[in-house]
Amino acid sequence: MRVTKALCCIMISCVLTGCSLFGGENVDNQALGDEISTLNISSDCSYDRTPQTSHICIDNQGYLPTSKKVFYIQNPQVDNLHKEYSILDADSDEPIYSGNLVMVKEATGDAGALYMGDFSMLADAGAYRIYQPDVGYSDSFIVDKNVYRKLFDASNSKLKTYSYVENADCIYPMTMMMLTEEIYGTGKIDYDYIQKQINYLLTQQDKKTGGVYGEYMSEDNLNKLINDSKQKGTAFDASTYLSLTTTALTAGVIAQFCADNNTGNINVPQYISAANRAYVYIERYRDNVDPDAWYYASAELYRATGGYKYRNAIAEYDTIGSIEKESEPDYTLVADVAYLKTNYKIDYDRCQAIWDKYVDRVGEISSKSGKESYYVQNDIETLEKADILNNMIELGLVSYVLSGNEYGSIENNYIHYLGGNNPDRADYFAHDFEESDIQSKMLFVLASGMVE
């Protein structure tokens, strides 16, 4: 009995102290525990993992309470798909709305049928998700009257964070910011920022010729170039560094700033003088100036001053063939609006021709749209981002002038498409609109959705 107790005490002591009866070496209990639990086998986590995504295409950014609201189920690979679906409260999963799917495109080849659900009647603000028995749940989305304003504010803020090497690159965002404010009156455009940018451009204007440098030219760098020329016994030639296109665009944006009704207390004659000096410089090299940049400068300066030579330049622009006008086409719409809104003498036939051009364009865009193509034009996958946004801007401009808002609703369909209601379920707002010119186009597009 005593022997048994003694053996028990020795074994307990060995366990408590970690001693080994064989060899007298200490044992790492933690390491031993790991070996027992893993059997010395390490997991291989290098295999591909397919992320789980919803089969339901919705606008991830959300919907206006009064807007059309549709979603799509694309290629579910389910025979006899149940037509019933429910809209659930995103927090409680309580059913809020129910409806039936409609097949809008039959299955072809490996692609399953395309189904659409319309829940436009749901106008209450809130967060929701869609449930369909065969494919499960959608991502959550919101219905909110400020859904576009949130996106607008984000783009507006981001535009003020960009820095530029090419001087021309800072101009287009300013033109669209001012055009957006003029058309929609958002009250969100920072004119102090625009004036700061224009004042910067004035530092890039050659004092002698009025031309504007293509790339940022610091005062130190300019002085160095001048001194280098002196040492070589030659006169400094600024034209080597000046850009005709940048000069024309600078003249245009300064004039647009002066003509805008929200510029506040600025020295308009001083700014117009700088814009005219830039214009005089491009007049000397008229044949080498991009036609649309020249048109933009002429239209904005005519609107700001009523100068006869600017009106003649516009008439001359109209004689140029359309193929030759494919240089700076993003400025053409801004120039057209400037001409349409000028208070000076205009050619009414020209105004009608401009208006007809945009009405025809949006009519063509509208005719290509349908529910089987996510309510956007059926060839949208062939377009670049900038082209899609240009189409949306034209839709918004025509809708603004017309009272029926027919084209405004189509423009909203494009916004939903870009927000995720597309075949790839890609939210382009979240990751694909980084360039400053794209951001500024978005500003105009989103402003249309903010109009009460």
Short mmCIF file of C-alpha atoms in Angstrom, two decimals:
data_model
loop_
_atom_site.label_atom_id
_atom_site.label_comp_id
_atom_site.label_asym_id
_atom_site.label_seq_id
_atom_site.Cartn_x
_atom_site.Cartn_y
_atom_site.Cartn_z
CA MET A 1 0.00 0.00 0.00
CA ARG A 2 2.84 2.32 0.91
CA VAL A 3 4.64 1.39 -2.30
CA THR A 4 1.56 2.24 -4.36
CA LYS A 5 1.19 5.64 -2.69
CA ALA A 6 4.88 6.35 -3.25
CA LEU A 7 4.64 5.56 -6.96
CA CYS A 8 1.58 7.77 -7.29
CA CYS A 9 3.41 10.66 -5.62
CA ILE A 10 6.42 10.25 -7.94
CA MET A 11 4.21 10.27 -11.07
CA ILE A 12 2.24 13.30 -9.92
CA SER A 13 5.49 15.09 -9.17
CA CYS A 14 6.78 14.30 -12.66
CA VAL A 15 3.65 15.69 -14.27
CA LEU A 16 3.70 18.86 -12.18
CA THR A 17 7.43 19.56 -12.67
CA GLY A 18 7.72 18.47 -16.28
CA CYS A 19 10.43 15.90 -15.45
CA SER A 20 11.11 12.95 -17.71
CA LEU A 21 11.66 9.54 -16.29
CA PHE A 22 13.64 8.78 -19.41
CA GLY A 23 16.75 10.89 -19.82
CA GLY A 24 16.06 13.63 -17.28
CA GLU A 25 15.39 16.41 -19.95
CA ASN A 26 12.63 19.04 -19.66
CA VAL A 27 9.68 18.79 -22.09
CA ASP A 28 7.96 21.86 -23.63
CA ASN A 29 4.33 21.14 -22.72
CA GLN A 30 3.02 23.85 -25.07
CA ALA A 31 4.95 22.43 -28.01
CA LEU A 32 3.78 18.94 -27.11
CA GLY A 33 0.20 20.19 -27.00
CA ASP A 34 0.57 21.78 -30.45
CA GLU A 35 1.98 18.57 -31.87
CA ILE A 36 -0.88 16.55 -30.45
CA SER A 37 -3.54 18.99 -31.75
CA THR A 38 -2.05 19.42 -35.24
CA LEU A 39 -0.32 16.05 -35.65
CA ASN A 40 2.60 18.08 -37.04
CA ILE A 41 0.52 18.85 -40.16
CA SER A 42 0.37 22.46 -41.39
CA SER A 43 -2.67 23.68 -43.33
CA ASP A 44 -2.27 24.69 -46.98
CA CYS A 45 -4.33 27.87 -47.47
CA SER A 46 -2.95 28.69 -50.89
CA TYR A 47 -5.91 27.29 -52.81
CA ASP A 48 -8.22 29.64 -54.70
CA ARG A 49 -11.27 30.72 -52.78
CA THR A 50 -14.26 31.91 -54.81
CA PRO A 51 -15.93 34.89 -53.11
CA GLN A 52 -19.65 34.49 -52.57
CA THR A 53 -21.58 37.09 -54.51
CA SER A 54 -25.26 37.64 -54.93
CA HIS A 55 -26.96 36.72 -58.19
CA ILE A 56 -29.23 39.75 -57.71
CA CYS A 57 -28.13 42.95 -59.47
CA ILE A 58 -29.09 46.13 -57.62
CA ASP A 59 -27.78 49.69 -57.33
CA ASN A 60 -25.43 49.43 -54.37
CA GLN A 61 -25.54 53.20 -53.88
CA GLY A 62 -29.32 53.26 -53.48
CA TYR A 63 -32.48 54.73 -54.96
CA LEU A 64 -34.49 57.94 -54.68
CA PRO A 65 -37.90 57.41 -53.02
CA THR A 66 -39.73 58.67 -56.12
CA SER A 67 -37.55 57.05 -58.78
CA LYS A 68 -38.03 53.87 -60.77
CA LYS A 69 -36.52 50.95 -58.86
CA VAL A 70 -35.74 47.68 -60.60
CA PHE A 71 -33.37 44.79 -60.01
CA TYR A 72 -32.21 41.93 -62.19
CA ILE A 73 -31.40 38.28 -61.70
CA GLN A 74 -28.94 37.30 -64.35
CA ASN A 75 -28.08 33.78 -65.44
CA PRO A 76 -29.32 31.99 -62.30
CA GLN A 77 -28.98 28.54 -63.96
CA VAL A 78 -32.19 27.49 -62.29
CA ASP A 79 -34.97 25.78 -64.20
CA ASN A 80 -38.46 27.10 -63.55
CA LEU A 81 -37.30 30.01 -61.41
CA HIS A 82 -39.85 30.99 -58.78
CA LYS A 83 -41.37 34.32 -59.73
CA GLU A 84 -42.07 35.53 -56.21
CA TYR A 85 -39.63 37.80 -54.40
CA SER A 86 -39.70 39.89 -51.23
CA ILE A 87 -38.13 43.16 -50.12
CA LEU A 88 -36.94 42.79 -46.53
CA ASP A 89 -35.94 45.32 -43.91
CA ALA A 90 -32.14 45.04 -43.81
CA ASP A 91 -32.01 45.07 -40.00
CA SER A 92 -35.01 42.98 -38.95
CA ASP A 93 -35.51 40.87 -42.11
CA GLU A 94 -39.21 41.69 -41.85
CA PRO A 95 -40.92 41.57 -45.28
CA ILE A 96 -41.84 45.08 -46.47
CA TYR A 97 -42.88 44.49 -50.07
CA SER A 98 -43.47 41.54 -52.37
CA GLY A 99 -43.74 41.17 -56.12
CA ASN A 100 -43.25 38.89 -59.10
CA LEU A 101 -40.33 38.59 -61.47
CA VAL A 102 -40.73 39.10 -65.21
CA MET A 103 -38.55 37.30 -67.73
CA VAL A 104 -37.08 39.94 -70.04
CA LYS A 105 -34.66 37.75 -72.00
CA GLU A 106 -34.83 34.03 -72.66
CA ALA A 107 -31.91 31.68 -72.05
CA THR A 108 -29.41 31.42 -74.90
CA GLY A 109 -26.55 28.93 -75.04
CA ASP A 110 -24.79 28.79 -71.69
CA ALA A 111 -26.50 31.94 -70.46
CA GLY A 112 -29.61 31.53 -68.36
CA ALA A 113 -32.67 33.70 -68.70
CA LEU A 114 -32.67 37.30 -67.49
CA TYR A 115 -35.37 38.28 -64.98
CA MET A 116 -36.41 41.68 -63.68
CA GLY A 117 -38.28 42.81 -60.60
CA ASP A 118 -39.88 46.24 -60.26
CA PHE A 119 -40.38 47.69 -56.77
CA SER A 120 -40.90 51.33 -57.71
CA MET A 121 -43.89 51.48 -55.37
CA LEU A 122 -41.55 51.21 -52.37
CA ALA A 123 -41.00 54.86 -51.48
CA ASP A 124 -40.31 54.71 -47.73
CA ALA A 125 -36.78 55.66 -46.73
CA GLY A 126 -34.77 52.86 -45.19
CA ALA A 127 -32.26 50.08 -45.71
CA TYR A 128 -33.43 46.93 -47.49
CA ARG A 129 -32.38 43.74 -49.22
CA ILE A 130 -34.12 41.46 -51.70
CA TYR A 131 -34.89 37.78 -51.16
CA GLN A 132 -35.73 35.30 -53.91
CA PRO A 133 -36.07 31.60 -52.96
CA ASP A 134 -33.86 30.20 -55.73
CA VAL A 135 -30.90 32.59 -55.52
CA GLY A 136 -31.10 33.91 -51.96
CA TYR A 137 -30.43 37.46 -50.81
CA SER A 138 -29.15 40.61 -52.47
CA ASP A 139 -26.67 42.97 -50.91
CA SER A 140 -28.29 45.65 -48.80
CA PHE A 141 -29.22 49.01 -50.34
CA ILE A 142 -30.93 52.19 -49.24
CA VAL A 143 -33.88 54.27 -50.34
CA ASP A 144 -33.15 57.87 -49.46
CA LYS A 145 -33.83 61.31 -50.92
CA ASN A 146 -30.18 62.28 -50.35
CA VAL A 147 -28.61 59.28 -52.04
CA TYR A 148 -27.26 61.38 -54.94
CA ARG A 149 -26.22 64.25 -52.72
CA LYS A 150 -23.92 61.95 -50.75
CA LEU A 151 -22.21 60.85 -53.96
CA PHE A 152 -22.14 64.45 -55.21
CA ASP A 153 -20.51 65.71 -52.04
CA ALA A 154 -17.88 62.98 -52.23
CA SER A 155 -17.01 63.87 -55.85
CA ASN A 156 -17.05 67.58 -55.09
CA SER A 157 -14.65 67.13 -52.19
CA LYS A 158 -12.36 64.81 -54.10
CA LEU A 159 -12.03 67.25 -57.01
CA LYS A 160 -10.28 69.70 -54.71
CA THR A 161 -7.59 67.18 -53.75
CA TYR A 162 -6.03 66.65 -57.18
CA SER A 163 -2.65 68.05 -58.16
CA TYR A 164 -1.60 68.56 -61.77
CA VAL A 165 1.58 68.66 -63.83
CA GLU A 166 -0.06 69.56 -67.14
CA ASN A 167 -1.73 72.94 -66.68
CA ALA A 168 -4.61 72.05 -69.01
CA ASP A 169 -5.63 69.18 -66.74
CA CYS A 170 -6.90 71.50 -64.01
CA ILE A 171 -9.20 73.41 -66.38
CA TYR A 172 -11.91 70.92 -67.35
CA PRO A 173 -12.92 70.15 -63.74
CA MET A 174 -13.46 73.88 -63.19
CA THR A 175 -15.60 74.20 -66.32
CA MET A 176 -17.87 71.36 -65.20
CA MET A 177 -18.09 72.60 -61.62
CA MET A 178 -19.28 76.00 -62.84
CA LEU A 179 -21.60 74.52 -65.46
CA THR A 180 -23.14 72.24 -62.84
CA GLU A 181 -23.81 75.16 -60.53
CA GLU A 182 -25.22 77.30 -63.34
CA ILE A 183 -27.64 74.63 -64.52
CA TYR A 184 -28.71 73.03 -61.25
CA GLY A 185 -27.91 75.60 -58.56
CA THR A 186 -26.61 73.09 -56.01
CA GLY A 187 -25.07 75.72 -53.77
CA LYS A 188 -22.19 73.32 -53.20
CA ILE A 189 -19.53 74.64 -55.57
CA ASP A 190 -16.51 76.25 -53.90
CA TYR A 191 -15.84 79.40 -55.92
CA ASP A 192 -12.92 80.32 -53.70
CA TYR A 193 -11.25 77.11 -54.87
CA ILE A 194 -11.99 77.94 -58.51
CA GLN A 195 -10.62 81.47 -58.13
CA LYS A 196 -7.48 80.05 -56.52
CA GLN A 197 -7.01 77.71 -59.49
CA ILE A 198 -7.53 80.53 -61.98
CA ASN A 199 -5.06 82.73 -60.12
CA TYR A 200 -2.60 79.85 -60.39
CA LEU A 201 -3.14 79.73 -64.17
CA LEU A 202 -2.36 83.45 -64.33
CA THR A 203 1.05 82.72 -62.83
CA GLN A 204 1.57 80.36 -65.78
CA GLN A 205 0.82 83.05 -68.37
CA ASP A 206 3.84 84.49 -70.12
CA LYS A 207 3.94 88.21 -69.37
CA LYS A 208 5.25 89.14 -72.79
CA THR A 209 3.13 87.07 -75.17
CA GLY A 210 0.04 86.13 -73.13
CA GLY A 211 0.54 82.44 -73.89
CA VAL A 212 0.26 79.83 -71.13
CA TYR A 213 2.86 77.20 -70.33
CA GLY A 214 1.88 73.62 -71.07
CA GLU A 215 3.50 72.25 -67.92
CA TYR A 216 3.91 73.84 -64.51
CA MET A 217 6.60 76.49 -64.72
CA SER A 218 7.96 77.74 -61.40
CA GLU A 219 9.49 81.20 -61.16
CA ASP A 220 12.85 79.69 -60.25
CA ASN A 221 12.80 77.38 -63.24
CA LEU A 222 11.81 80.23 -65.56
CA ASN A 223 14.63 82.42 -64.28
CA LYS A 224 17.07 79.56 -64.75
CA LEU A 225 15.97 79.11 -68.37
CA ILE A 226 16.32 82.85 -69.00
CA ASN A 227 19.81 82.95 -67.45
CA ASP A 228 20.89 79.88 -69.41
CA SER A 229 19.85 81.62 -72.62
CA LYS A 230 21.80 84.74 -71.67
CA GLN A 231 24.92 82.69 -71.01
CA LYS A 232 24.57 81.17 -74.46
CA GLY A 233 24.17 84.63 -75.97
CA THR A 234 20.61 83.93 -77.18
CA ALA A 235 17.21 85.36 -76.30
CA PHE A 236 14.91 83.17 -74.23
CA ASP A 237 12.16 81.73 -76.45
CA ALA A 238 9.06 81.17 -74.30
CA SER A 239 7.12 79.69 -77.22
CA THR A 240 9.08 76.46 -76.79
CA TYR A 241 7.26 75.89 -73.51
CA LEU A 242 3.90 77.52 -74.27
CA SER A 243 0.86 75.45 -75.30
CA LEU A 244 -1.74 76.79 -77.74
CA THR A 245 -4.45 74.46 -76.44
CA THR A 246 -3.73 75.30 -72.80
CA THR A 247 -3.73 79.00 -73.69
CA ALA A 248 -7.12 78.74 -75.43
CA LEU A 249 -8.63 76.77 -72.55
CA THR A 250 -7.26 79.27 -70.03
CA ALA A 251 -8.91 82.12 -71.91
CA GLY A 252 -12.17 80.20 -71.89
CA VAL A 253 -12.23 79.24 -68.23
CA ILE A 254 -11.34 82.76 -67.08
CA ALA A 255 -14.18 84.18 -69.19
CA GLN A 256 -16.56 81.51 -67.90
CA PHE A 257 -15.61 82.46 -64.36
CA CYS A 258 -16.33 86.11 -65.05
CA ALA A 259 -19.65 85.41 -66.78
CA ASP A 260 -20.87 83.13 -64.01
CA ASN A 261 -23.45 84.70 -61.68
CA ASN A 262 -21.87 83.32 -58.51
CA THR A 263 -18.34 84.66 -58.78
CA GLY A 264 -18.85 87.31 -56.10
CA ASN A 265 -16.67 90.37 -55.76
CA ILE A 266 -13.81 89.91 -58.22
CA ASN A 267 -11.90 92.30 -60.44
CA VAL A 268 -13.66 91.33 -63.67
CA PRO A 269 -11.76 93.76 -65.97
CA GLN A 270 -8.43 92.39 -64.74
CA TYR A 271 -9.46 88.80 -65.42
CA ILE A 272 -10.99 89.62 -68.81
CA SER A 273 -7.82 91.44 -69.78
CA ALA A 274 -5.77 88.32 -69.02
CA ALA A 275 -8.23 86.14 -70.96
CA ASN A 276 -8.08 88.48 -73.96
CA ARG A 277 -4.27 88.50 -73.92
CA ALA A 278 -4.36 84.70 -74.08
CA TYR A 279 -6.85 84.87 -76.93
CA VAL A 280 -4.71 87.34 -78.88
CA TYR A 281 -1.83 84.88 -78.61
CA ILE A 282 -3.81 81.97 -80.11
CA GLU A 283 -5.12 84.25 -82.88
CA ARG A 284 -1.55 84.50 -84.16
CA TYR A 285 -1.44 80.72 -84.64
CA ARG A 286 -5.08 80.11 -85.47
CA ASP A 287 -4.51 77.17 -87.83
CA ASN A 288 -2.61 75.22 -85.15
CA VAL A 289 -5.17 75.64 -82.36
CA ASP A 290 -7.51 72.75 -81.54
CA PRO A 291 -10.87 73.83 -83.00
CA ASP A 292 -12.98 72.94 -79.97
CA ALA A 293 -10.62 74.67 -77.53
CA TRP A 294 -10.76 77.73 -79.76
CA TYR A 295 -14.58 77.53 -79.89
CA TYR A 296 -14.77 77.27 -76.10
CA ALA A 297 -12.58 80.35 -75.66
CA SER A 298 -14.56 82.30 -78.28
CA ALA A 299 -17.99 81.38 -76.89
CA GLU A 300 -17.09 82.17 -73.28
CA LEU A 301 -15.42 85.47 -74.16
CA TYR A 302 -18.36 86.45 -76.35
CA ARG A 303 -20.74 85.70 -73.52
CA ALA A 304 -18.60 87.70 -71.09
CA THR A 305 -17.90 90.72 -73.32
CA GLY A 306 -20.04 90.66 -76.46
CA GLY A 307 -16.88 91.32 -78.47
CA TYR A 308 -17.46 91.30 -82.23
CA LYS A 309 -14.33 89.31 -83.05
CA TYR A 310 -15.47 86.46 -80.81
CA ARG A 311 -18.79 86.26 -82.63
CA ASN A 312 -16.96 86.12 -85.95
CA ALA A 313 -14.72 83.36 -84.61
CA ILE A 314 -17.80 81.31 -83.70
CA ALA A 315 -19.16 81.75 -87.21
CA GLU A 316 -15.82 80.63 -88.61
CA TYR A 317 -15.85 77.59 -86.33
CA ASP A 318 -19.17 76.51 -87.88
CA THR A 319 -17.49 76.26 -91.28
CA ILE A 320 -15.03 73.61 -90.08
CA GLY A 321 -15.83 70.01 -90.96
CA SER A 322 -16.98 67.75 -88.13
CA ILE A 323 -13.98 65.42 -88.47
CA GLU A 324 -11.63 68.32 -87.75
CA LYS A 325 -13.52 69.11 -84.53
CA GLU A 326 -12.43 65.98 -82.69
CA SER A 327 -9.65 67.58 -80.68
CA GLU A 328 -11.12 68.76 -77.38
CA PRO A 329 -14.75 67.60 -77.74
CA ASP A 330 -15.40 67.70 -74.00
CA TYR A 331 -15.46 71.49 -74.22
CA THR A 332 -17.96 71.65 -77.06
CA LEU A 333 -21.01 71.18 -74.84
CA VAL A 334 -19.80 73.86 -72.40
CA ALA A 335 -19.24 76.24 -75.32
CA ASP A 336 -22.69 75.45 -76.75
CA VAL A 337 -24.33 76.28 -73.41
CA ALA A 338 -22.35 79.52 -73.19
CA TYR A 339 -23.62 80.54 -76.62
CA LEU A 340 -27.21 79.59 -75.82
CA LYS A 341 -27.19 81.59 -72.59
CA THR A 342 -25.41 84.74 -73.79
CA ASN A 343 -27.23 88.05 -73.48
CA TYR A 344 -25.59 89.47 -76.58
CA LYS A 345 -26.73 89.16 -80.19
CA ILE A 346 -26.98 85.58 -81.37
CA ASP A 347 -27.92 83.69 -84.51
CA TYR A 348 -31.30 82.10 -83.72
CA ASP A 349 -30.90 79.52 -86.45
CA ARG A 350 -27.63 78.48 -84.87
CA CYS A 351 -29.31 78.18 -81.47
CA GLN A 352 -32.01 75.98 -82.97
CA ALA A 353 -29.39 73.83 -84.68
CA ILE A 354 -27.52 73.36 -81.39
CA TRP A 355 -30.71 72.38 -79.59
CA ASP A 356 -31.78 70.01 -82.35
CA LYS A 357 -28.36 68.35 -82.18
CA TYR A 358 -28.79 67.45 -78.51
CA VAL A 359 -32.42 66.42 -78.84
CA ASP A 360 -31.48 64.09 -81.70
CA ARG A 361 -28.60 62.68 -79.69
CA VAL A 362 -30.66 61.85 -76.60
CA GLY A 363 -33.43 60.50 -78.79
CA GLU A 364 -30.94 58.08 -80.30
CA ILE A 365 -29.68 57.10 -76.84
CA SER A 366 -33.23 56.59 -75.63
CA SER A 367 -34.17 54.44 -78.64
CA LYS A 368 -31.36 52.01 -77.81
CA SER A 369 -32.50 51.57 -74.22
CA GLY A 370 -34.79 48.85 -72.94
CA LYS A 371 -35.49 46.60 -69.99
CA GLU A 372 -33.69 43.69 -71.62
CA SER A 373 -30.47 45.79 -71.54
CA TYR A 374 -30.82 47.02 -67.93
CA TYR A 375 -32.69 50.10 -69.19
CA VAL A 376 -29.52 51.54 -70.77
CA GLN A 377 -28.39 51.50 -74.40
CA ASN A 378 -27.81 48.00 -75.64
CA ASP A 379 -24.26 48.72 -76.87
CA ILE A 380 -23.05 50.26 -73.61
CA GLU A 381 -20.29 47.67 -73.22
CA THR A 382 -18.60 49.10 -76.32
CA LEU A 383 -18.32 52.58 -74.78
CA GLU A 384 -15.56 54.11 -72.68
CA LYS A 385 -16.43 55.53 -69.26
CA ALA A 386 -16.09 59.09 -70.53
CA ASP A 387 -18.46 58.36 -73.44
CA ILE A 388 -21.09 56.93 -71.10
CA LEU A 389 -20.87 59.99 -68.88
CA ASN A 390 -21.00 62.33 -71.88
CA ASN A 391 -24.24 60.66 -72.94
CA MET A 392 -25.60 61.06 -69.43
CA ILE A 393 -24.68 64.75 -69.42
CA GLU A 394 -26.55 65.27 -72.67
CA LEU A 395 -29.56 63.43 -71.25
CA GLY A 396 -29.47 65.64 -68.18
CA LEU A 397 -29.09 68.86 -70.16
CA VAL A 398 -32.04 68.15 -72.45
CA SER A 399 -34.14 66.93 -69.53
CA TYR A 400 -33.36 70.16 -67.68
CA VAL A 401 -34.74 72.26 -70.53
CA LEU A 402 -37.77 70.06 -71.20
CA SER A 403 -40.50 69.86 -68.57
CA GLY A 404 -41.51 66.19 -68.85
CA ASN A 405 -38.26 64.84 -67.33
CA GLU A 406 -38.45 61.93 -69.77
CA TYR A 407 -34.74 61.89 -70.36
CA GLY A 408 -33.98 62.56 -66.71
CA SER A 409 -35.48 59.20 -65.80
CA ILE A 410 -33.31 57.54 -68.45
CA GLU A 411 -30.27 59.27 -67.00
CA ASN A 412 -31.21 57.83 -63.59
CA ASN A 413 -31.27 54.37 -65.18
CA TYR A 414 -27.66 54.92 -66.20
CA ILE A 415 -26.78 55.94 -62.65
CA HIS A 416 -28.33 52.70 -61.36
CA TYR A 417 -26.41 50.76 -63.98
CA LEU A 418 -23.11 52.30 -62.87
CA GLY A 419 -24.01 51.68 -59.23
CA GLY A 420 -24.22 47.92 -59.69
CA ASN A 421 -27.37 47.16 -61.65
CA ASN A 422 -25.34 45.69 -64.50
CA PRO A 423 -24.34 42.20 -65.70
CA ASP A 424 -21.10 42.23 -63.68
CA ARG A 425 -22.78 43.67 -60.57
CA ALA A 426 -19.86 46.14 -60.52
CA ASP A 427 -20.15 49.34 -58.49
CA TYR A 428 -18.22 51.76 -60.68
CA PHE A 429 -18.72 54.58 -58.21
CA ALA A 430 -16.75 52.66 -55.61
CA HIS A 431 -13.58 52.01 -57.57
CA ASP A 432 -13.64 53.13 -61.19
CA PHE A 433 -14.05 56.91 -61.25
CA GLU A 434 -10.67 58.19 -60.15
CA GLU A 435 -9.62 60.64 -62.88
CA SER A 436 -10.41 64.30 -62.24
CA ASP A 437 -12.25 64.79 -65.54
CA ILE A 438 -14.42 61.75 -64.80
CA GLN A 439 -15.15 63.02 -61.30
CA SER A 440 -16.21 66.39 -62.69
CA LYS A 441 -18.54 64.75 -65.21
CA MET A 442 -20.06 62.78 -62.35
CA LEU A 443 -20.69 66.05 -60.56
CA PHE A 444 -23.00 67.22 -63.35
CA VAL A 445 -24.70 63.83 -63.67
CA LEU A 446 -25.39 63.47 -59.94
CA ALA A 447 -26.67 67.04 -59.63
CA SER A 448 -29.59 66.16 -61.88
CA GLY A 449 -30.75 63.64 -59.26
CA MET A 450 -30.63 66.31 -56.56
CA VAL A 451 -33.20 68.55 -58.21
CA GLU A 452 -36.45 68.50 -56.20
#
